[in-house]
GROMACS .gro file of C-alpha atoms in nm:
model
  393
    1MET     CA    1  -0.443  -3.229   0.062
    2PRO     CA    2  -0.132  -3.170  -0.035
    3ALA     CA    3  -0.037  -2.768   0.092
    4LEU     CA    4   0.057  -2.474  -0.161
    5ASP     CA    5   0.379  -2.470  -0.236
    6LEU     CA    6   0.494  -2.064  -0.294
    7THR     CA    7   0.851  -2.129  -0.370
    8ASP     CA    8   0.830  -2.414  -0.683
    9PRO     CA    9   0.690  -2.223  -1.033
   10VAL     CA   10   0.571  -2.566  -1.127
   11ALA     CA   11   0.286  -2.503  -0.856
   12LEU     CA   12   0.142  -2.259  -1.090
   13GLY     CA   13   0.032  -2.589  -1.245
   14GLY     CA   14   0.067  -2.495  -1.606
   15ALA     CA   15   0.293  -2.192  -1.517
   16GLY     CA   16   0.511  -2.286  -1.839
   17ASN     CA   17   0.230  -2.255  -2.072
   18ARG     CA   18   0.216  -1.948  -2.241
   19ASN     CA   19  -0.160  -1.938  -2.301
   20ALA     CA   20  -0.239  -2.026  -1.895
   21ALA     CA   21   0.052  -1.818  -1.810
   22ARG     CA   22  -0.114  -1.519  -1.995
   23GLY     CA   23  -0.424  -1.605  -1.799
   24GLN     CA   24  -0.293  -1.631  -1.491
   25SER     CA   25  -0.151  -1.271  -1.539
   26VAL     CA   26  -0.470  -1.146  -1.692
   27SER     CA   27  -0.660  -1.318  -1.339
   28THR     CA   28  -0.408  -1.163  -1.098
   29ARG     CA   29  -0.476  -0.825  -1.297
   30LEU     CA   30  -0.882  -0.860  -1.198
   31LEU     CA   31  -0.842  -0.911  -0.905
   32PHE     CA   32  -0.637  -0.577  -0.737
   33LEU     CA   33  -0.939  -0.425  -1.027
   34ILE     CA   34  -1.194  -0.596  -0.781
   35VAL     CA   35  -1.017  -0.423  -0.443
   36GLY     CA   36  -1.017  -0.122  -0.579
   37ILE     CA   37  -1.306  -0.038  -0.721
   38ALA     CA   38  -1.464  -0.246  -0.413
   39ASN     CA   39  -1.245   0.022  -0.252
   40ALA     CA   40  -1.359   0.355  -0.415
   41THR     CA   41  -1.735   0.198  -0.401
   42TRP     CA   42  -1.735   0.255  -0.050
   43ALA     CA   43  -1.586   0.599  -0.015
   44PRO     CA   44  -1.919   0.795  -0.060
   45LEU     CA   45  -2.085   0.536   0.197
   46VAL     CA   46  -1.935   0.727   0.444
   47PRO     CA   47  -2.144   0.962   0.505
   48LEU     CA   48  -2.478   0.814   0.416
   49VAL     CA   49  -2.377   0.578   0.730
   50GLN     CA   50  -2.281   0.805   0.957
   51ASP     CA   51  -2.620   0.997   0.829
   52ARG     CA   52  -2.825   0.729   0.903
   53ALA     CA   53  -2.566   0.590   1.239
   54GLY     CA   54  -2.680   0.858   1.400
   55LEU     CA   55  -2.270   0.947   1.467
   56ASP     CA   56  -2.032   1.184   1.528
   57ALA     CA   57  -1.722   1.264   1.450
   58ALA     CA   58  -1.602   1.050   1.743
   59GLY     CA   59  -1.860   0.750   1.662
   60LEU     CA   60  -1.746   0.782   1.285
   61GLY     CA   61  -1.379   0.686   1.345
   62LEU     CA   62  -1.405   0.435   1.623
   63LEU     CA   63  -1.729   0.251   1.382
   64LEU     CA   64  -1.422   0.266   1.042
   65LEU     CA   65  -1.236   0.107   1.339
   66THR     CA   66  -1.380  -0.188   1.247
   67PHE     CA   67  -1.320  -0.261   0.948
   68GLY     CA   68  -0.967  -0.274   1.045
   69ILE     CA   69  -1.064  -0.526   1.279
   70GLY     CA   70  -1.211  -0.764   1.021
   71SER     CA   71  -0.929  -0.714   0.769
   72ILE     CA   72  -0.647  -0.754   1.038
   73LEU     CA   73  -0.808  -1.037   1.153
   74ALA     CA   74  -0.929  -1.213   0.801
   75MET     CA   75  -0.548  -1.168   0.631
   76PRO     CA   76  -0.398  -1.450   0.860
   77SER     CA   77  -0.661  -1.697   0.824
   78ALA     CA   78  -0.678  -1.575   0.487
   79GLY     CA   79  -0.335  -1.754   0.435
   80ALA     CA   80  -0.317  -2.037   0.575
   81ALA     CA   81  -0.700  -2.102   0.465
   82ALA     CA   82  -0.479  -2.067   0.071
   83SER     CA   83  -0.209  -2.265   0.130
   84ARG     CA   84  -0.463  -2.590   0.278
   85LEU     CA   85  -0.715  -2.525  -0.021
   86GLY     CA   86  -0.559  -2.308  -0.302
   87PHE     CA   87  -0.652  -1.954  -0.350
   88ARG     CA   88  -1.034  -2.003  -0.501
   89PRO     CA   89  -1.217  -2.072  -0.270
   90VAL     CA   90  -1.080  -1.798  -0.051
   91LEU     CA   91  -1.071  -1.570  -0.289
   92LEU     CA   92  -1.449  -1.661  -0.375
   93ALA     CA   93  -1.588  -1.630   0.011
   94GLY     CA   94  -1.372  -1.269  -0.007
   95THR     CA   95  -1.553  -1.179  -0.320
   96LEU     CA   96  -1.876  -1.273  -0.183
   97ALA     CA   97  -1.867  -1.123   0.169
   98ILE     CA   98  -1.725  -0.757   0.017
   99GLY     CA   99  -2.087  -0.815  -0.225
  100LEU     CA  100  -2.316  -0.905   0.059
  101ALA     CA  101  -2.187  -0.627   0.273
  102LEU     CA  102  -2.154  -0.345   0.068
  103PRO     CA  103  -2.533  -0.334  -0.021
  104VAL     CA  104  -2.602  -0.326   0.338
  105LEU     CA  105  -2.362  -0.055   0.403
  106ALA     CA  106  -2.565   0.136   0.117
  107VAL     CA  107  -2.936   0.115   0.261
  108GLY     CA  108  -2.948  -0.044   0.556
  109ASP     CA  109  -3.024   0.129   0.834
  110GLY     CA  110  -2.926   0.098   1.285
  111LEU     CA  111  -2.583   0.068   1.431
  112VAL     CA  112  -2.554  -0.301   1.485
  113PRO     CA  113  -2.611  -0.372   1.159
  114LEU     CA  114  -2.390  -0.087   1.031
  115THR     CA  115  -2.108  -0.226   1.212
  116LEU     CA  116  -2.151  -0.627   1.151
  117ALA     CA  117  -2.167  -0.529   0.741
  118LEU     CA  118  -1.836  -0.284   0.833
  119VAL     CA  119  -1.684  -0.633   0.976
  120LEU     CA  120  -1.767  -0.879   0.682
  121PHE     CA  121  -1.679  -0.597   0.465
  122GLY     CA  122  -1.348  -0.533   0.646
  123ALA     CA  123  -1.274  -0.899   0.636
  124GLY     CA  124  -1.328  -0.954   0.271
  125MET     CA  125  -1.122  -0.659   0.172
  126GLY     CA  126  -0.856  -0.825   0.423
  127ALA     CA  127  -0.918  -1.146   0.247
  128VAL     CA  128  -0.876  -1.075  -0.090
  129ASP     CA  129  -0.593  -0.818  -0.141
  130CYS     CA  130  -0.398  -1.070   0.113
  131VAL     CA  131  -0.487  -1.379  -0.152
  132MET     CA  132  -0.428  -1.215  -0.455
  133ASN     CA  133  -0.052  -1.052  -0.359
  134LEU     CA  134   0.055  -1.456  -0.228
  135GLN     CA  135  -0.110  -1.574  -0.641
  136ALA     CA  136   0.121  -1.204  -0.756
  137VAL     CA  137   0.425  -1.366  -0.609
  138VAL     CA  138   0.365  -1.675  -0.739
  139VAL     CA  139   0.268  -1.522  -1.135
  140GLU     CA  140   0.508  -1.289  -1.107
  141ARG     CA  141   0.804  -1.601  -0.968
  142ALA     CA  142   0.739  -1.823  -1.264
  143SER     CA  143   0.739  -1.588  -1.484
  144GLY     CA  144   1.073  -1.475  -1.384
  145ARG     CA  145   1.056  -1.096  -1.503
  146PRO     CA  146   0.911  -0.788  -1.275
  147MET     CA  147   0.535  -0.769  -1.262
  148MET     CA  148   0.410  -0.623  -0.905
  149SER     CA  149   0.440  -0.311  -0.983
  150GLY     CA  150   0.176  -0.340  -1.307
  151PHE     CA  151  -0.077  -0.551  -1.048
  152HIS     CA  152  -0.066  -0.317  -0.796
  153GLY     CA  153  -0.110  -0.045  -1.055
  154LEU     CA  154  -0.454  -0.224  -1.154
  155TYR     CA  155  -0.526  -0.156  -0.756
  156SER     CA  156  -0.510   0.210  -0.835
  157LEU     CA  157  -0.685   0.261  -1.090
  158GLY     CA  158  -0.976   0.045  -0.971
  159CYS     CA  159  -0.997   0.366  -0.700
  160ILE     CA  160  -0.995   0.570  -0.958
  161LEU     CA  161  -1.227   0.402  -1.184
  162GLY     CA  162  -1.410   0.339  -0.940
  163ALA     CA  163  -1.516   0.657  -0.744
  164LEU     CA  164  -1.590   0.807  -1.119
  165ILE     CA  165  -1.864   0.554  -1.200
  166ALA     CA  166  -2.058   0.554  -0.854
  167SER     CA  167  -2.028   0.943  -0.858
  168GLY     CA  168  -2.128   0.952  -1.174
  169LEU     CA  169  -2.419   0.643  -1.036
  170LEU     CA  170  -2.567   0.928  -0.785
  171ALA     CA  171  -2.452   1.184  -0.963
  172ALA     CA  172  -2.733   1.014  -1.218
  173GLY     CA  173  -2.980   0.993  -0.948
  174LEU     CA  174  -2.983   0.645  -0.932
  175GLY     CA  175  -2.990   0.633  -0.567
  176ALA     CA  176  -2.713   0.438  -0.289
  177GLY     CA  177  -2.874   0.075  -0.322
  178TRP     CA  178  -2.905   0.129  -0.682
  179SER     CA  179  -2.592   0.255  -0.782
  180VAL     CA  180  -2.448   0.027  -0.516
  181LEU     CA  181  -2.551  -0.334  -0.634
  182LEU     CA  182  -2.453  -0.200  -1.033
  183LEU     CA  183  -2.128  -0.185  -0.869
  184VAL     CA  184  -2.129  -0.518  -0.708
  185ALA     CA  185  -2.282  -0.671  -1.102
  186GLY     CA  186  -1.973  -0.557  -1.239
  187ILE     CA  187  -1.757  -0.725  -0.945
  188ALA     CA  188  -1.929  -0.980  -0.993
  189ALA     CA  189  -1.821  -1.020  -1.313
  190LEU     CA  190  -1.446  -0.903  -1.315
  191PHE     CA  191  -1.434  -1.150  -1.066
  192ALA     CA  192  -1.623  -1.446  -1.324
  193ALA     CA  193  -1.371  -1.359  -1.578
  194ALA     CA  194  -1.048  -1.389  -1.311
  195TRP     CA  195  -1.226  -1.737  -1.171
  196PRO     CA  196  -0.990  -1.962  -1.467
  197GLY     CA  197  -0.702  -1.806  -1.444
  198ILE     CA  198  -0.683  -1.808  -0.997
  199LEU     CA  199  -0.451  -2.090  -0.922
  200PRO     CA  200  -0.650  -2.455  -0.796
  201ALA     CA  201  -0.679  -2.604  -0.500
  202GLU     CA  202  -0.430  -2.914  -0.656
  203ARG     CA  203  -0.098  -2.876  -0.576
  204ALA     CA  204   0.246  -3.082  -0.525
  205GLY     CA  205   0.509  -2.897  -0.194
  206GLY     CA  206   0.525  -2.943   0.166
  207SER     CA  207   0.315  -2.733   0.424
  208GLY     CA  208   0.664  -2.496   0.537
  209GLY     CA  209   0.554  -2.421   0.853
  210PRO     CA  210   0.271  -2.304   1.025
  211ALA     CA  211   0.018  -2.160   0.980
  212PHE     CA  212   0.081  -1.837   1.195
  213ALA     CA  213   0.430  -1.685   1.305
  214ARG     CA  214   0.528  -1.396   1.450
  215PRO     CA  215   0.658  -1.234   1.213
  216ARG     CA  216   1.127  -1.175   1.234
  217GLY     CA  217   1.413  -1.154   1.072
  218VAL     CA  218   1.362  -0.949   0.741
  219VAL     CA  219   1.001  -0.978   0.731
  220LEU     CA  220   0.963  -0.793   1.061
  221VAL     CA  221   1.077  -0.540   0.887
  222LEU     CA  222   0.974  -0.567   0.556
  223GLY     CA  223   0.658  -0.587   0.748
  224LEU     CA  224   0.784  -0.180   0.918
  225LEU     CA  225   0.897  -0.074   0.561
  226CYS     CA  226   0.565  -0.171   0.449
  227PHE     CA  227   0.400   0.077   0.755
  228VAL     CA  228   0.600   0.399   0.702
  229VAL     CA  229   0.497   0.390   0.324
  230PHE     CA  230   0.137   0.319   0.384
  231LEU     CA  231   0.185   0.568   0.663
  232THR     CA  232   0.279   0.795   0.427
  233GLU     CA  233   0.054   0.743   0.139
  234GLY     CA  234  -0.274   0.783   0.486
  235SER     CA  235  -0.077   1.042   0.575
  236ALA     CA  236  -0.226   1.213   0.188
  237LEU     CA  237  -0.523   1.116   0.270
  238ASP     CA  238  -0.619   1.248   0.530
  239TRP     CA  239  -0.413   1.502   0.640
  240SER     CA  240  -0.307   1.700   0.279
  241ALA     CA  241  -0.598   1.851   0.239
  242VAL     CA  242  -0.590   2.013   0.658
  243LEU     CA  243  -0.243   2.142   0.517
  244LEU     CA  244  -0.329   2.303   0.178
  245ILE     CA  245  -0.668   2.471   0.388
  246GLN     CA  246  -0.527   2.611   0.728
  247GLN     CA  247  -0.146   2.670   0.644
  248ARG     CA  248  -0.164   2.741   0.267
  249GLY     CA  249  -0.514   2.928   0.230
  250LEU     CA  250  -0.673   2.749  -0.054
  251ASP     CA  251  -1.044   2.738  -0.088
  252PRO     CA  252  -1.143   2.366   0.076
  253ALA     CA  253  -1.321   2.340  -0.268
  254TRP     CA  254  -0.950   2.266  -0.430
  255ALA     CA  255  -0.828   2.123  -0.166
  256ALA     CA  256  -0.922   1.773  -0.284
  257LEU     CA  257  -0.623   1.848  -0.514
  258GLY     CA  258  -0.301   1.796  -0.304
  259TYR     CA  259  -0.477   1.412  -0.284
  260ALA     CA  260  -0.520   1.362  -0.688
  261ALA     CA  261  -0.185   1.506  -0.728
  262PHE     CA  262  -0.049   1.191  -0.527
  263SER     CA  263  -0.244   0.974  -0.688
  264VAL     CA  264  -0.287   1.020  -1.033
  265THR     CA  265   0.155   1.017  -0.974
  266MET     CA  266   0.086   0.731  -0.855
  267THR     CA  267  -0.099   0.513  -1.051
  268ALA     CA  268   0.088   0.623  -1.354
  269GLY     CA  269   0.408   0.492  -1.159
  270ARG     CA  270   0.285   0.232  -1.126
  271LEU     CA  271   0.150   0.086  -1.447
  272ALA     CA  272   0.510   0.150  -1.535
  273GLY     CA  273   0.730   0.006  -1.232
  274ASP     CA  274   0.803  -0.249  -1.360
  275ARG     CA  275   0.924  -0.130  -1.707
  276VAL     CA  276   1.114   0.084  -1.417
  277VAL     CA  277   1.213  -0.188  -1.182
  278ALA     CA  278   1.355  -0.456  -1.481
  279ARG     CA  279   1.527  -0.151  -1.589
  280LEU     CA  280   1.691  -0.011  -1.250
  281GLY     CA  281   1.613  -0.296  -1.005
  282ARG     CA  282   1.405  -0.332  -0.699
  283ARG     CA  283   1.742  -0.200  -0.485
  284PRO     CA  284   1.683   0.182  -0.616
  285VAL     CA  285   1.379   0.169  -0.724
  286VAL     CA  286   1.318   0.137  -0.311
  287VAL     CA  287   1.653   0.379  -0.188
  288PHE     CA  288   1.481   0.649  -0.518
  289GLY     CA  289   1.200   0.605  -0.410
  290GLY     CA  290   1.259   0.727  -0.036
  291LEU     CA  291   1.401   0.971  -0.144
  292LEU     CA  292   1.194   1.151  -0.413
  293ALA     CA  293   0.864   1.076  -0.158
  294ALA     CA  294   1.105   1.236   0.119
  295ALA     CA  295   1.192   1.530  -0.098
  296GLY     CA  296   0.779   1.545  -0.196
  297LEU     CA  297   0.642   1.537   0.179
  298ALA     CA  298   0.936   1.808   0.269
  299LEU     CA  299   0.849   2.034  -0.027
  300SER     CA  300   0.466   2.056   0.074
  301VAL     CA  301   0.589   2.118   0.434
  302LEU     CA  302   0.855   2.425   0.387
  303VAL     CA  303   0.745   2.600   0.071
  304PRO     CA  304   0.528   2.874   0.144
  305ALA     CA  305   0.259   2.868  -0.153
  306TRP     CA  306  -0.020   2.587  -0.224
  307GLU     CA  307   0.188   2.501  -0.570
  308ALA     CA  308   0.477   2.391  -0.461
  309ALA     CA  309   0.161   2.165  -0.174
  310LEU     CA  310   0.065   2.050  -0.486
  311ALA     CA  311   0.412   1.986  -0.651
  312GLY     CA  312   0.490   1.804  -0.385
  313TYR     CA  313   0.230   1.592  -0.306
  314ALA     CA  314   0.292   1.500  -0.685
  315LEU     CA  315   0.660   1.371  -0.556
  316VAL     CA  316   0.469   1.218  -0.298
  317GLY     CA  317   0.277   0.966  -0.484
  318ALA     CA  318   0.625   0.896  -0.749
  319GLY     CA  319   0.851   0.838  -0.521
  320CYS     CA  320   0.602   0.561  -0.307
  321ALA     CA  321   0.411   0.395  -0.642
  322ASN     CA  322   0.657   0.149  -0.675
  323ILE     CA  323   0.801   0.046  -0.311
  324VAL     CA  324   0.499  -0.208  -0.147
  325PRO     CA  325   0.482  -0.386  -0.489
  326VAL     CA  326   0.902  -0.443  -0.410
  327LEU     CA  327   0.845  -0.510  -0.085
  328PHE     CA  328   0.590  -0.795  -0.145
  329THR     CA  329   0.849  -0.992  -0.390
  330ALA     CA  330   1.086  -0.947  -0.119
  331ALA     CA  331   0.862  -1.115   0.088
  332GLY     CA  332   0.780  -1.412  -0.114
  333ARG     CA  333   1.156  -1.415  -0.203
  334GLN     CA  334   1.328  -1.463   0.121
  335THR     CA  335   1.353  -1.771   0.300
  336ALA     CA  336   1.334  -1.665   0.736
  337MET     CA  337   0.923  -1.783   0.691
  338PRO     CA  338   0.719  -1.909   0.438
  339ALA     CA  339   0.660  -1.721   0.174
  340ARG     CA  340   0.245  -1.798   0.301
  341VAL     CA  341   0.318  -1.685   0.642
  342ALA     CA  342   0.594  -1.391   0.551
  343VAL     CA  343   0.320  -1.219   0.275
  344PRO     CA  344   0.043  -1.191   0.511
  345ALA     CA  345   0.222  -1.109   0.748
  346VAL     CA  346   0.384  -0.811   0.577
  347THR     CA  347   0.032  -0.687   0.422
  348THR     CA  348  -0.134  -0.684   0.752
  349LEU     CA  349   0.168  -0.490   0.896
  350GLY     CA  350   0.117  -0.244   0.627
  351TYR     CA  351  -0.264  -0.194   0.671
  352ALA     CA  352  -0.186  -0.113   0.996
  353GLY     CA  353   0.005   0.217   0.865
  354VAL     CA  354  -0.330   0.294   0.702
  355LEU     CA  355  -0.525   0.225   0.963
  356ALA     CA  356  -0.324   0.396   1.263
  357GLY     CA  357  -0.123   0.616   1.092
  358PRO     CA  358  -0.292   0.906   1.010
  359ALA     CA  359  -0.393   0.894   1.370
  360LEU     CA  360  -0.044   0.918   1.504
  361ILE     CA  361   0.008   1.177   1.260
  362GLY     CA  362  -0.261   1.366   1.441
  363PHE     CA  363  -0.103   1.324   1.762
  364ALA     CA  364   0.226   1.391   1.669
  365ALA     CA  365   0.030   1.775   1.526
  366GLN     CA  366  -0.110   1.813   1.824
  367ALA     CA  367   0.266   1.806   2.014
  368LEU     CA  368   0.465   1.942   1.758
  369GLY     CA  369   0.243   2.098   1.541
  370LEU     CA  370   0.082   1.904   1.157
  371SER     CA  371   0.458   2.066   0.990
  372ALA     CA  372   0.677   1.892   1.248
  373ALA     CA  373   0.458   1.592   1.261
  374LEU     CA  374   0.423   1.562   0.842
  375LEU     CA  375   0.832   1.623   0.889
  376LEU     CA  376   0.878   1.349   1.082
  377VAL     CA  377   0.720   1.102   0.887
  378ALA     CA  378   0.960   1.252   0.543
  379ALA     CA  379   1.182   1.105   0.822
  380LEU     CA  380   1.063   0.736   0.822
  381LEU     CA  381   1.124   0.731   0.423
  382LEU     CA  382   1.463   0.873   0.478
  383ALA     CA  383   1.522   0.554   0.674
  384VAL     CA  384   1.331   0.312   0.402
  385ALA     CA  385   1.589   0.418   0.242
  386ALA     CA  386   1.819   0.348   0.379
  387ALA     CA  387   1.700  -0.029   0.417
  388GLY     CA  388   1.622  -0.030   0.088
  389ARG     CA  389   1.997  -0.067  -0.004
  390SER     CA  390   2.050  -0.440   0.131
  391LEU     CA  391   1.657  -0.480   0.037
  392PRO     CA  392   1.649  -0.947   0.026
  393VAL     CA  393   1.585  -0.920  -0.352
   0.00000   0.00000   0.00000
């Protein structure tokens, strides 16, 4: 079977037809929405899993690493499989893995089954995340206009919707098992709706290089930039509440407001991002976004008021919103490596930022203090802004 050529718009198999192109665009948005909902479905299960497995905080941290291991192992394999089989079978396998793992995580008992389920969940999420970005690259390239920010905006929207639905179902007293089954049913329905627009296996073009390759040149740079931005997102999730409670004296009941401010501006920024990219261009979006996010972190750290911290995290969300979508577009357009290898490599390095970033910040905070550690993240964002001036777009 011929492999997928991610550089040829003809590979869309009918993208010249407006209806086909529209269907592929809607399908891509639904895939991003699915991953956001699945991510949010897992979040309220974490304390339940900790309780059923009988883990302390350190044990839970080790268990959560298995999610990352599953994701990082699955991503290169998913990219290679998608290039040979097409996107449909890989996305189907990844979505099935998510749908099978979540109910086990909701009601399973014992460390071994929960660990296996979390590895499976991570692998499914990693596979779908990788291939949906590959599809997004192809669909955006064929359209001839910016679309990547809007795709990623559906992921952010899915996180919000999933969290609201999961919380509502649990508050209604359905219990974790039934709540997760309903959410999995919703994911299945969304995937069925996305299926017609997922790129099929029949393609023209060569393999474009080896299935696995170490990122090099511009791909390595793009991956490192993604690492920094994902690290920043992880710092907002894991350390904003600590900053607000320990250094700003905010009541713990309100400490989630920092991440909420970050999430709202990031989601809004991504949903409007395609228009912003079309108006300003990709390089300015990375440059100004990096500067804005760095300024937001500095505001949160240097101004001794919790209101300033909230405003700062809102700026961080707005600044980071469209950097990663632009970097994925650049990964699909560079010529140093085939896109089917480059996009998984960039995705994997970005995930490494999510996984390792909070721990790295913790080590830096232990040695230097939390304020200094977050200012180091701001300095890395300045480096992202500097690199954006020469971004290959």
